Tab-separated table of C-alpha atoms and ligand atoms in Angstrom:
chain	number	residue	atom	x	y	z
A	1100	MET	CA	-23.803	114.574	15.207
A	1101	SER	CA	-24.030	113.511	11.585
A	1102	PRO	CA	-27.553	112.691	10.353
A	1103	SER	CA	-26.757	108.990	10.275
A	1104	PHE	CA	-25.270	108.896	13.767
A	1105	PRO	CA	-24.967	106.414	15.446
A	1106	ARG	CA	-25.003	104.193	12.390
A	1107	PRO	CA	-21.922	103.190	10.395
A	1108	PHE	CA	-23.944	103.938	7.234
A	1109	ALA	CA	-23.440	107.506	6.062
A	1110	TYR	CA	-23.447	109.486	2.831
A	1111	GLU	CA	-20.311	110.762	1.232
A	1112	GLY	CA	-21.630	113.123	-1.382
A	1113	ALA	CA	-24.494	111.262	-3.020
A	1114	ARG	CA	-23.238	107.788	-2.145
A	1115	LEU	CA	-24.072	105.717	0.912
A	1116	LEU	CA	-21.066	104.029	2.493
A	1117	CYS	CA	-20.655	101.410	5.201
A	1118	SER	CA	-17.637	102.373	7.318
A	1119	GLY	CA	-16.063	103.867	4.196
A	1120	SER	CA	-16.921	101.042	1.763
A	1121	SER	CA	-19.210	101.764	-1.188
A	1122	LEU	CA	-22.508	99.920	-0.921
A	1123	GLU	CA	-23.018	100.341	-4.651
A	1124	ALA	CA	-19.765	98.466	-5.287
A	1125	LEU	CA	-20.638	95.721	-2.779
A	1126	ALA	CA	-24.030	95.182	-4.414
A	1127	ALA	CA	-22.395	95.043	-7.849
A	1128	GLU	CA	-19.858	92.484	-6.670
A	1129	HIS	CA	-22.038	90.257	-4.488
A	1130	GLY	CA	-25.552	90.785	-5.833
A	1131	THR	CA	-28.726	91.579	-3.925
A	1132	PRO	CA	-30.386	91.102	-1.537
A	1133	LEU	CA	-27.228	91.444	0.526
A	1134	TYR	CA	-26.636	91.885	4.235
A	1135	VAL	CA	-23.722	94.240	4.959
A	1136	TYR	CA	-22.253	94.630	8.442
A	1137	SER	CA	-19.595	96.888	9.909
A	1138	ALA	CA	-17.123	95.060	12.165
A	1139	ASP	CA	-16.028	98.359	13.702
A	1140	ALA	CA	-19.593	99.220	14.663
A	1141	ILE	CA	-20.035	95.891	16.465
A	1142	ARG	CA	-16.688	96.250	18.250
A	1143	GLU	CA	-17.561	99.798	19.230
A	1144	ARG	CA	-20.837	98.762	20.866
A	1145	ALA	CA	-19.238	95.859	22.712
A	1146	GLY	CA	-16.454	98.177	23.858
A	1147	MET	CA	-18.988	100.723	25.151
A	1148	LEU	CA	-20.666	98.136	27.337
A	1149	GLN	CA	-17.363	96.706	28.548
A	1150	ALA	CA	-16.273	100.207	29.546
A	1151	GLY	CA	-19.567	100.922	31.317
A	1152	LEU	CA	-19.147	97.791	33.441
A	1153	ALA	CA	-15.441	98.222	34.107
A	1154	ASP	CA	-15.779	98.618	37.861
A	1155	VAL	CA	-17.857	95.486	38.521
A	1156	PRO	CA	-16.827	91.869	37.945
A	1157	HIS	CA	-18.827	90.877	34.873
A	1158	THR	CA	-19.094	88.730	31.761
A	1159	ILE	CA	-20.957	89.960	28.709
A	1160	CYS	CA	-22.746	86.996	27.123
A	1161	TYR	CA	-23.773	88.066	23.614
A	1162	ALA	CA	-27.195	86.637	22.706
A	1163	VAL	CA	-26.332	84.526	19.671
A	1164	LYS	CA	-29.883	84.502	18.328
A	1165	ALA	CA	-29.730	88.231	17.463
A	1166	ASN	CA	-27.232	87.481	14.707
A	1167	SER	CA	-25.691	84.029	14.748
A	1168	ALA	CA	-23.062	84.465	12.011
A	1169	LEU	CA	-19.971	82.448	12.938
A	1170	ALA	CA	-17.799	85.438	12.034
A	1171	ILE	CA	-19.638	87.643	14.527
A	1172	VAL	CA	-19.529	84.988	17.248
A	1173	GLN	CA	-15.798	84.643	16.656
A	1174	MET	CA	-15.170	88.373	16.705
A	1175	LEU	CA	-17.014	88.895	19.990
A	1176	GLY	CA	-15.429	85.781	21.513
A	1177	GLU	CA	-12.017	87.210	20.731
A	1178	MET	CA	-13.025	90.395	22.573
A	1179	GLY	CA	-13.594	88.283	25.681
A	1180	CYS	CA	-17.355	88.007	25.426
A	1181	GLY	CA	-19.266	84.941	26.484
A	1182	PHE	CA	-22.521	83.849	24.864
A	1183	ASP	CA	-26.172	83.433	25.722
A	1184	ILE	CA	-27.490	80.464	23.777
A	1185	VAL	CA	-31.020	79.126	23.427
A	1186	SER	CA	-30.393	75.850	21.602
A	1187	GLY	CA	-27.935	73.041	20.973
A	1188	GLY	CA	-27.417	74.528	17.528
A	1189	GLU	CA	-26.213	77.799	19.026
A	1190	LEU	CA	-23.896	75.847	21.342
A	1191	GLU	CA	-22.434	74.245	18.219
A	1192	ARG	CA	-21.918	77.701	16.692
A	1193	VAL	CA	-19.859	78.757	19.713
A	1194	ARG	CA	-17.894	75.505	19.568
A	1195	ARG	CA	-17.063	76.045	15.891
A	1196	ALA	CA	-16.353	79.772	16.036
A	1197	CYS	CA	-14.686	80.145	19.415
A	1198	PRO	CA	-14.271	76.910	21.417
A	1199	GLU	CA	-12.277	78.689	24.134
A	1200	ALA	CA	-15.465	80.626	24.996
A	1201	LEU	CA	-17.517	77.513	25.883
A	1202	GLY	CA	-16.778	78.147	29.560
A	1203	ARG	CA	-18.432	81.568	29.179
A	1204	VAL	CA	-21.750	80.244	27.847
A	1205	VAL	CA	-25.097	80.618	29.580
A	1206	PHE	CA	-27.949	78.446	28.313
A	1207	SER	CA	-31.466	79.939	28.304
A	1208	GLY	CA	-34.731	78.710	26.798
A	1209	VAL	CA	-37.979	77.087	27.914
A	1210	GLY	CA	-37.689	73.870	25.927
A	1211	LYS	CA	-34.247	72.372	26.437
A	1212	GLN	CA	-34.018	68.749	25.319
A	1213	VAL	CA	-31.949	65.902	26.764
A	1214	TRP	CA	-29.368	66.013	23.967
A	1215	GLU	CA	-28.989	69.758	24.409
A	1216	LEU	CA	-28.505	69.513	28.175
A	1217	ASP	CA	-25.996	66.695	27.634
A	1218	ALA	CA	-24.019	68.662	25.047
A	1219	ALA	CA	-23.874	71.691	27.333
A	1220	LEU	CA	-22.843	69.580	30.348
A	1221	GLU	CA	-20.078	67.974	28.297
A	1222	ALA	CA	-18.959	71.402	27.071
A	1223	GLY	CA	-18.650	72.659	30.663
A	1224	ILE	CA	-20.699	75.814	30.162
A	1225	LEU	CA	-20.812	78.542	32.804
A	1226	LEU	CA	-24.499	78.504	33.752
A	1227	PHE	CA	-27.794	76.814	32.957
A	1228	ASN	CA	-30.708	79.240	33.158
A	1229	VAL	CA	-33.433	76.817	34.209
A	1230	GLU	CA	-36.935	77.923	33.251
A	1231	GLY	CA	-39.155	75.355	34.993
A	1232	GLU	CA	-39.327	72.561	37.562
A	1233	GLY	CA	-39.454	69.807	34.961
A	1234	GLU	CA	-36.225	71.096	33.477
A	1235	LEU	CA	-34.674	71.238	36.954
A	1236	GLU	CA	-35.369	67.533	37.543
A	1237	LEU	CA	-34.097	66.616	34.095
A	1238	LEU	CA	-30.907	68.672	34.448
A	1239	SER	CA	-30.192	66.976	37.779
A	1240	SER	CA	-30.645	63.496	36.348
A	1241	ARG	CA	-28.542	64.246	33.238
A	1242	ALA	CA	-25.746	65.739	35.354
A	1243	VAL	CA	-25.728	62.629	37.559
A	1244	ALA	CA	-25.758	60.335	34.520
A	1245	LEU	CA	-22.752	62.131	33.015
A	1246	GLY	CA	-20.893	62.526	36.292
A	1247	LYS	CA	-21.024	66.329	36.122
A	1248	THR	CA	-22.198	69.145	38.338
A	1249	ALA	CA	-24.431	71.710	36.638
A	1250	ARG	CA	-23.990	75.302	37.777
A	1251	MET	CA	-27.495	76.684	37.500
A	1252	ALA	CA	-29.727	79.657	38.026
A	1253	LEU	CA	-33.478	79.851	37.890
A	1254	ARG	CA	-34.769	82.334	35.397
A	1255	VAL	CA	-37.162	84.237	37.595
A	1256	ASN	CA	-39.974	86.334	36.400
A	1257	PRO	CA	-39.814	89.640	38.264
A	1258	ASP	CA	-43.252	90.763	37.032
A	1259	VAL	CA	-41.816	93.996	35.689
A	1260	PHE	CA	-43.608	95.734	32.866
A	1261	ALA	CA	-41.242	96.810	30.112
A	1262	GLU	CA	-42.884	98.925	27.471
A	1263	THR	CA	-42.120	97.136	24.225
A	1264	HIS	CA	-43.911	95.129	21.569
A	1265	PRO	CA	-46.029	92.341	23.155
A	1266	TYR	CA	-44.184	89.658	21.122
A	1267	ILE	CA	-40.849	90.645	22.654
A	1268	SER	CA	-41.933	91.407	26.222
A	1269	THR	CA	-41.141	88.474	28.494
A	1270	GLY	CA	-41.019	89.618	32.118
A	1271	LEU	CA	-44.689	89.513	33.136
A	1272	SER	CA	-46.123	86.727	35.265
A	1273	ASP	CA	-48.379	85.462	32.473
A	1274	HIS	CA	-45.603	84.864	29.945
A	1275	LYS	CA	-44.244	81.409	29.196
A	1276	PHE	CA	-40.740	82.313	30.394
A	1277	GLY	CA	-39.161	81.698	33.767
A	1278	ILE	CA	-40.601	81.015	37.210
A	1279	ALA	CA	-42.625	83.539	39.224
A	1280	ILE	CA	-40.262	85.273	41.618
A	1281	ALA	CA	-42.649	84.662	44.523
A	1282	LYS	CA	-42.307	80.925	43.976
A	1283	ALA	CA	-38.579	80.894	43.278
A	1284	ARG	CA	-37.305	80.407	46.837
A	1285	GLU	CA	-39.218	77.174	47.166
A	1286	VAL	CA	-37.915	75.875	43.820
A	1287	TYR	CA	-34.341	76.794	44.792
A	1288	ARG	CA	-34.797	74.790	48.019
A	1289	ARG	CA	-35.798	71.852	45.872
A	1290	ALA	CA	-32.712	72.426	43.683
A	1291	MET	CA	-30.525	72.253	46.806
A	1292	THR	CA	-31.765	68.754	47.545
A	1293	LEU	CA	-31.254	67.420	44.012
A	1294	PRO	CA	-27.961	65.740	43.137
A	1295	GLY	CA	-25.700	67.126	40.423
A	1296	LEU	CA	-26.900	70.731	40.799
A	1297	ASP	CA	-24.987	73.767	42.047
A	1298	PRO	CA	-27.479	76.616	42.546
A	1299	ALA	CA	-25.001	79.371	41.728
A	1300	GLY	CA	-27.009	82.274	40.372
A	1301	VAL	CA	-30.272	84.055	39.706
A	1302	SER	CA	-31.310	85.134	36.189
A	1303	VAL	CA	-33.856	87.487	34.698
A	1304	HIS	CA	-34.623	88.632	31.169
A	1305	ILE	CA	-37.552	91.016	30.891
A	1306	GLY	CA	-37.829	91.514	27.144
A	1307	SER	CA	-36.269	93.148	24.139
A	1308	GLN	CA	-35.991	96.630	22.613
A	1309	ILE	CA	-36.424	98.256	26.033
A	1310	ARG	CA	-35.625	101.969	25.857
A	1311	SER	CA	-35.958	103.067	29.481
A	1312	THR	CA	-33.579	101.912	32.189
A	1313	GLU	CA	-36.095	101.754	35.033
A	1314	PRO	CA	-37.413	98.255	34.347
A	1315	PHE	CA	-33.829	96.925	34.353
A	1316	ALA	CA	-33.078	98.547	37.699
A	1317	THR	CA	-36.346	97.310	39.210
A	1318	SER	CA	-35.825	93.752	38.075
A	1319	VAL	CA	-32.229	93.570	39.351
A	1320	GLU	CA	-33.399	95.020	42.696
A	1321	ARG	CA	-36.023	92.294	42.983
A	1322	VAL	CA	-33.370	89.723	42.120
A	1323	GLY	CA	-31.210	91.222	44.877
A	1324	GLN	CA	-33.852	90.528	47.515
A	1325	LEU	CA	-34.091	86.936	46.334
A	1326	VAL	CA	-30.298	86.515	46.390
A	1327	ALA	CA	-30.268	87.572	50.046
A	1328	GLU	CA	-32.972	85.015	50.873
A	1329	LEU	CA	-31.200	82.226	49.027
A	1330	ARG	CA	-27.925	82.990	50.766
A	1331	ALA	CA	-29.806	82.881	54.083
A	1332	ASP	CA	-31.014	79.428	53.024
A	1333	GLY	CA	-27.375	78.357	52.636
A	1334	MET	CA	-26.902	78.697	48.879
A	1335	ASP	CA	-23.667	80.048	47.485
A	1336	ILE	CA	-25.120	82.484	44.944
A	1337	ARG	CA	-22.233	83.998	42.927
A	1338	TYR	CA	-23.896	85.090	39.699
A	1339	VAL	CA	-26.587	87.618	38.869
A	1340	ASP	CA	-27.675	87.404	35.238
A	1341	ALA	CA	-29.562	90.571	34.298
A	1342	GLY	CA	-30.500	89.303	30.815
A	1343	GLY	CA	-30.537	91.309	27.611
A	1344	GLY	CA	-33.011	93.725	26.129
A	1345	LEU	CA	-31.226	97.058	25.762
A	1346	GLY	CA	-32.924	98.798	22.847
A	1347	VAL	CA	-31.735	100.962	19.972
A	1348	GLU	CA	-33.238	103.916	18.081
A	1349	TYR	CA	-34.691	102.706	14.781
A	1350	GLY	CA	-35.959	106.101	13.696
A	1351	GLN	CA	-34.408	109.372	12.551
A	1352	VAL	CA	-34.103	110.749	16.072
A	1353	PRO	CA	-30.512	111.585	17.028
A	1354	TRP	CA	-29.511	109.160	19.731
A	1355	ASP	CA	-26.308	108.593	21.621
A	1356	PRO	CA	-25.718	104.890	22.297
A	1357	ALA	CA	-22.837	105.680	24.655
A	1358	ALA	CA	-25.161	107.680	26.912
A	1359	SER	CA	-27.751	104.935	26.705
A	1360	VAL	CA	-25.196	102.287	27.720
A	1361	GLN	CA	-23.999	104.460	30.570
A	1362	ALA	CA	-27.522	104.811	31.965
A	1363	TYR	CA	-28.124	101.087	31.528
A	1364	ALA	CA	-24.832	100.131	33.188
A	1365	THR	CA	-25.605	102.405	36.118
A	1366	ALA	CA	-29.041	100.823	36.500
A	1367	VAL	CA	-27.833	97.208	36.494
A	1368	THR	CA	-24.568	97.652	38.355
A	1369	GLY	CA	-26.132	99.893	40.997
A	1370	ALA	CA	-28.418	97.098	42.059
A	1371	ALA	CA	-25.852	94.304	41.562
A	1372	ARG	CA	-22.815	95.927	43.194
A	1373	GLY	CA	-24.065	95.568	46.753
A	1374	LEU	CA	-24.564	91.848	46.248
A	1375	GLY	CA	-20.897	91.123	45.621
A	1376	ALA	CA	-21.961	88.880	42.764
A	1377	HIS	CA	-20.429	88.392	39.308
A	1378	LEU	CA	-22.726	90.194	36.878
A	1379	LEU	CA	-23.777	88.535	33.637
A	1380	LEU	CA	-25.477	90.446	30.816
A	1381	GLU	CA	-27.011	89.054	27.642
A	1382	PRO	CA	-27.144	91.868	25.070
A	1383	GLY	CA	-28.027	90.959	21.509
A	1384	ARG	CA	-29.726	93.707	19.538
A	1385	PHE	CA	-27.677	96.552	21.005
A	1386	PHE	CA	-24.434	95.105	19.612
A	1387	VAL	CA	-25.519	94.277	16.092
A	1388	ALA	CA	-28.772	95.971	15.016
A	1389	GLN	CA	-27.313	99.232	13.762
A	1390	ALA	CA	-24.133	97.599	12.464
A	1391	GLY	CA	-26.066	95.980	9.614
A	1392	ALA	CA	-28.181	96.915	6.610
A	1393	LEU	CA	-30.020	94.886	4.015
A	1394	LEU	CA	-29.262	96.077	0.487
A	1395	THR	CA	-31.971	95.450	-2.042
A	1396	ARG	CA	-32.608	96.442	-5.639
A	1397	VAL	CA	-35.878	97.888	-6.886
A	1398	LEU	CA	-37.525	95.561	-9.417
A	1399	TYR	CA	-40.671	97.477	-10.293
A	1400	VAL	CA	-42.660	100.508	-9.317
A	1401	LYS	CA	-46.369	100.117	-9.790
A	1402	GLN	CA	-49.540	101.998	-9.125
A	1403	ASN	CA	-52.620	100.269	-7.676
A	1404	GLY	CA	-55.528	102.548	-6.911
A	1405	ALA	CA	-54.231	105.436	-4.866
A	1406	LYS	CA	-51.075	103.605	-3.827
A	1407	THR	CA	-47.602	103.395	-5.289
A	1408	PHE	CA	-45.733	100.170	-4.617
A	1409	VAL	CA	-41.976	99.891	-4.830
A	1410	ILE	CA	-41.243	96.196	-5.279
A	1411	THR	CA	-37.797	95.066	-4.166
A	1412	ASP	CA	-35.803	91.878	-4.615
A	1413	ALA	CA	-35.688	91.378	-0.819
A	1414	GLY	CA	-38.746	89.997	0.898
A	1415	MET	CA	-40.152	89.120	4.299
A	1416	ASN	CA	-38.244	85.845	4.165
A	1417	ASP	CA	-35.002	87.880	4.266
A	1418	LEU	CA	-36.114	90.412	6.912
A	1419	ILE	CA	-39.329	89.697	8.748
A	1420	ARG	CA	-39.293	92.405	11.430
A	1421	PRO	CA	-41.685	94.820	9.679
A	1422	SER	CA	-44.183	92.017	8.983
A	1423	LEU	CA	-43.868	90.335	12.385
A	1424	TYR	CA	-43.601	93.311	14.743
A	1425	GLN	CA	-44.700	96.240	12.540
A	1426	ALA	CA	-41.108	97.347	13.135
A	1427	HIS	CA	-39.880	100.590	11.607
A	1428	HIS	CA	-36.705	100.534	9.528
A	1429	GLU	CA	-35.224	103.574	7.849
A	1430	ILE	CA	-34.900	102.956	4.107
A	1431	TRP	CA	-32.389	105.089	2.245
A	1432	PRO	CA	-31.383	105.275	-1.400
A	1433	VAL	CA	-27.854	103.956	-1.934
A	1434	VAL	CA	-27.222	106.756	-4.435
A	1435	ARG	CA	-29.077	109.994	-3.787
A	1436	SER	CA	-30.478	111.364	-6.995
A	1437	GLY	CA	-31.914	114.650	-5.798
A	1438	ARG	CA	-35.342	113.663	-7.184
A	1439	SER	CA	-38.414	114.788	-5.236
A	1440	GLU	CA	-39.963	112.617	-2.547
A	1441	GLN	CA	-42.852	110.287	-3.162
A	1442	THR	CA	-45.034	108.450	-0.631
A	1443	VAL	CA	-44.856	104.740	-1.345
A	1444	ASP	CA	-45.206	101.256	0.116
A	1445	ILE	CA	-41.949	99.371	-0.125
A	1446	VAL	CA	-42.775	95.705	-0.490
A	1447	GLY	CA	-41.150	92.372	-1.306
A	1448	PRO	CA	-41.990	89.768	-3.935
A	1449	VAL	CA	-43.359	87.178	-1.486
A	1450	CYS	CA	-46.966	86.129	-1.961
A	1451	GLU	CA	-48.319	87.623	1.270
A	1452	SER	CA	-49.907	91.032	1.786
A	1453	GLY	CA	-47.852	91.171	4.992
A	1454	ASP	CA	-44.679	91.209	2.913
A	1455	PHE	CA	-43.711	94.842	3.328
A	1456	PHE	CA	-40.775	96.879	4.618
A	1457	ALA	CA	-42.507	100.240	4.887
A	1458	ARG	CA	-45.993	101.629	4.355
A	1459	ASP	CA	-46.862	105.159	3.276
A	1460	ARG	CA	-43.218	106.154	3.486
A	1461	ALA	CA	-41.965	109.356	1.896
A	1462	ILE	CA	-38.691	108.594	0.143
A	1463	GLU	CA	-36.772	110.056	-2.730
A	1464	ARG	CA	-38.343	108.792	-5.938
A	1465	VAL	CA	-36.746	105.482	-6.975
A	1466	GLY	CA	-37.093	103.406	-10.115
A	1467	PRO	CA	-36.282	99.906	-11.380
A	1468	GLY	CA	-32.612	99.051	-10.894
A	1469	ASP	CA	-32.056	101.539	-8.064
A	1470	LEU	CA	-30.579	100.275	-4.825
A	1471	VAL	CA	-31.976	101.001	-1.390
A	1472	ALA	CA	-30.576	100.142	2.033
A	1473	ILE	CA	-32.874	98.942	4.794
A	1474	LEU	CA	-31.046	100.163	7.876
A	1475	ASP	CA	-30.677	98.677	11.351
A	1476	ALA	CA	-31.129	95.169	10.011
A	1477	GLY	CA	-28.166	93.584	11.796
A	1478	ALA	CA	-30.242	92.047	14.611
A	1479	TYR	CA	-33.089	89.580	14.099
A	1480	GLY	CA	-32.656	89.949	10.348
A	1481	MET	CA	-30.650	87.097	8.854
A	1482	SER	CA	-31.173	84.997	11.995
A	1483	LEU	CA	-34.950	85.093	11.429
A	1484	SER	CA	-34.743	84.517	7.675
A	1485	SER	CA	-36.371	81.577	5.934
A	1486	HIS	CA	-36.716	79.901	2.569
A	1487	TYR	CA	-40.375	80.835	2.247
A	1488	ASN	CA	-41.454	80.953	-1.417
A	1489	THR	CA	-38.399	78.768	-2.171
A	1490	ARG	CA	-36.056	81.715	-2.038
A	1491	VAL	CA	-32.381	81.240	-1.263
A	1492	ARG	CA	-31.028	83.201	1.676
A	1493	PRO	CA	-28.961	86.309	0.945
A	1494	ALA	CA	-25.198	86.540	1.223
A	1495	GLU	CA	-23.600	88.405	4.134
A	1496	VAL	CA	-20.587	90.683	3.865
A	1497	MET	CA	-18.492	92.095	6.720
A	1498	VAL	CA	-16.734	95.404	6.213
A	1499	ASP	CA	-13.618	95.480	8.374
A	1500	GLY	CA	-11.249	98.408	7.977
A	1501	ASP	CA	-10.802	98.944	4.237
A	1502	LYS	CA	-11.652	95.320	3.422
A	1503	ALA	CA	-15.005	93.677	2.852
A	1504	ARG	CA	-15.274	89.906	3.037
A	1505	VAL	CA	-18.064	87.448	2.474
A	1506	ILE	CA	-18.921	85.793	5.790
A	1507	ARG	CA	-21.730	83.748	4.256
A	1508	ARG	CA	-22.105	83.100	0.566
A	1509	ARG	CA	-25.469	83.342	-1.121
A	1510	GLU	CA	-27.248	79.994	-0.958
A	1511	THR	CA	-27.697	77.936	-4.099
A	1512	PHE	CA	-30.503	75.667	-5.242
A	1513	GLU	CA	-28.214	72.788	-4.257
A	1514	ASP	CA	-28.170	74.034	-0.634
A	1515	LEU	CA	-31.900	74.460	-0.759
A	1516	PHE	CA	-32.882	71.068	-2.099
A	1517	ALA	CA	-30.173	68.932	-0.466
A	1518	PRO	CA	-32.314	67.622	2.431
A	1519	GLU	CA	-35.324	66.716	0.262
A	1520	VAL	CA	-36.264	63.284	-1.076
A	1521	VAL	CA	-38.664	62.485	-3.926
B	1918	PLP	C1	-33.346	87.181	23.075
B	1918	PLP	C2	-32.708	87.109	24.406
B	1918	PLP	C3	-31.683	87.990	24.761
B	1918	PLP	C4	-31.238	89.123	23.876
B	1918	PLP	O1	-32.176	90.133	23.802
B	1918	PLP	P1	-31.819	91.527	23.056
B	1918	PLP	O2	-33.056	92.286	23.119
B	1918	PLP	O3	-31.401	91.182	21.681
B	1918	PLP	O4	-30.712	92.153	23.850
B	1918	PLP	C5	-31.078	87.815	25.980
B	1918	PLP	N1	-31.455	86.828	26.824
B	1918	PLP	C6	-32.449	85.965	26.532
B	1918	PLP	C7	-32.804	84.911	27.497
B	1918	PLP	C8	-33.112	86.076	25.318
B	1918	PLP	O5	-34.105	85.226	25.032
C-alpha cells in the first residue's frame, strides 16, 4: 500500500498529484482556496459498494448533503444510483442534474414543509422517510390533495449506540430524529388508516462516520423484527432503508476501503436478506470524503508566545469540520521541500479563534506562498461552506482521466451581493 492509500492524492517525486494531475498547476490556473476532486475515486467507491451488494436487490441512494455538486449528482445518477435528499433544494439538484433518477429518490429530514412534500409527490419519488406523526398526517393530506399515493416508511429509532461524534450520532432514543422503534407499530397502524399513504418500508439512519459494522447489523436486525410485525398487521413492506453512516479513515493509518465495504455489506445484507425486501442504502461520506482535498496557500507564518501560526487563505467558512467537530484532516505540502518539521497551528483568516484546520501539528516547515492540501475534504466541506466574513466560496475542480474541469466557478462579489437591498 502506498502511504497515501486509499486516497487519490499521492506524491510523484516531490509533487502532490490528484489522480495524476498536478495540484500546483491547478492552483496556479484556478487560484486558491480550491476544492479538487477525483472522479475516478468517487466512481471507485460507488463501484465497491455496488459490488458488495450484488447478490441482494438494492438501490444505493447517495446522500446529496455530503457533497451536493451537480456534477457529482449527475455522475452518480449515471452509475444507477438514487439519492437521499433532505430538502426541496436537494430535490431540485437531482431534477437539474439527473431527472431520470427522480424515481430513485428517498426523502429524509425532520422538518419537511408543504411545498417540499408537494414537489416530491409531483416528482414521483421512491420513498418518503417520515420522521413524526405530524408529518404523517400532513403527507396524507397533501397526497390526497394532489391525487397521489405516497410510498412511505417511518424512520425508526433503533436505540443503537454508534460510537461517533455526538453531533453526528442520530440513532439514540433522545435524538430529534425518527420515531422510537417501540412506538412504531402503532404509528404504522395509524398510517394504514390514512388515505393517500402506502406504508411500503422501514427506515433507519443511526449516525455518521461509524467505523464498526456492529451497530449497522444490530439496527437492521431490529428493523427486521418490526417488518415481520407490520407484515402480520397486513402491510406490504417491500423496502428496508438501512441509512448511511459508513465512515472513512481520516488519519495516517493504512486502511482498506474495499475490506470495510465488504464487512459493511455483509452486516446489512445478512440481516436484510431473510426479509425478502429491496434494500436501500444512503451513503454520503464514504463515496466522496477521500476523493476531495481543499488546496490553500500560506499567507503568513507568525509567532505568538510559544506558538507558531500558519495562516492560510482558506478559512472555517470554506471547511468547517475541524471547528465544528474537532475533526482531524491530514495536511500535506503540495511540493515537498525536504525542510525539517515544525509544530504549528494551521489557521484561517476568519475572525474567530475557532477558525483552525489543525492544532499542534508537526508538518514540514512552510512559508508564505507555499501550497498545502487539506485532505479528505470531499464530504461535508463545500456543502457546509458559508459566506461568513463576506468571503466568496471557493471554486471546485473535477479531475477526470487526464482532464480537469471546473464544476463550480469561484463566486464573485456580484454573486454575493445580488440578493441584498439597501
Ligand atoms: C446525512 C445522512 C446520510 C449520509 O450520512 P453519511 O455519514 O455521509 O453516509 C444518510 N441518511 C440520512 C438520513 C442522513 O441524514
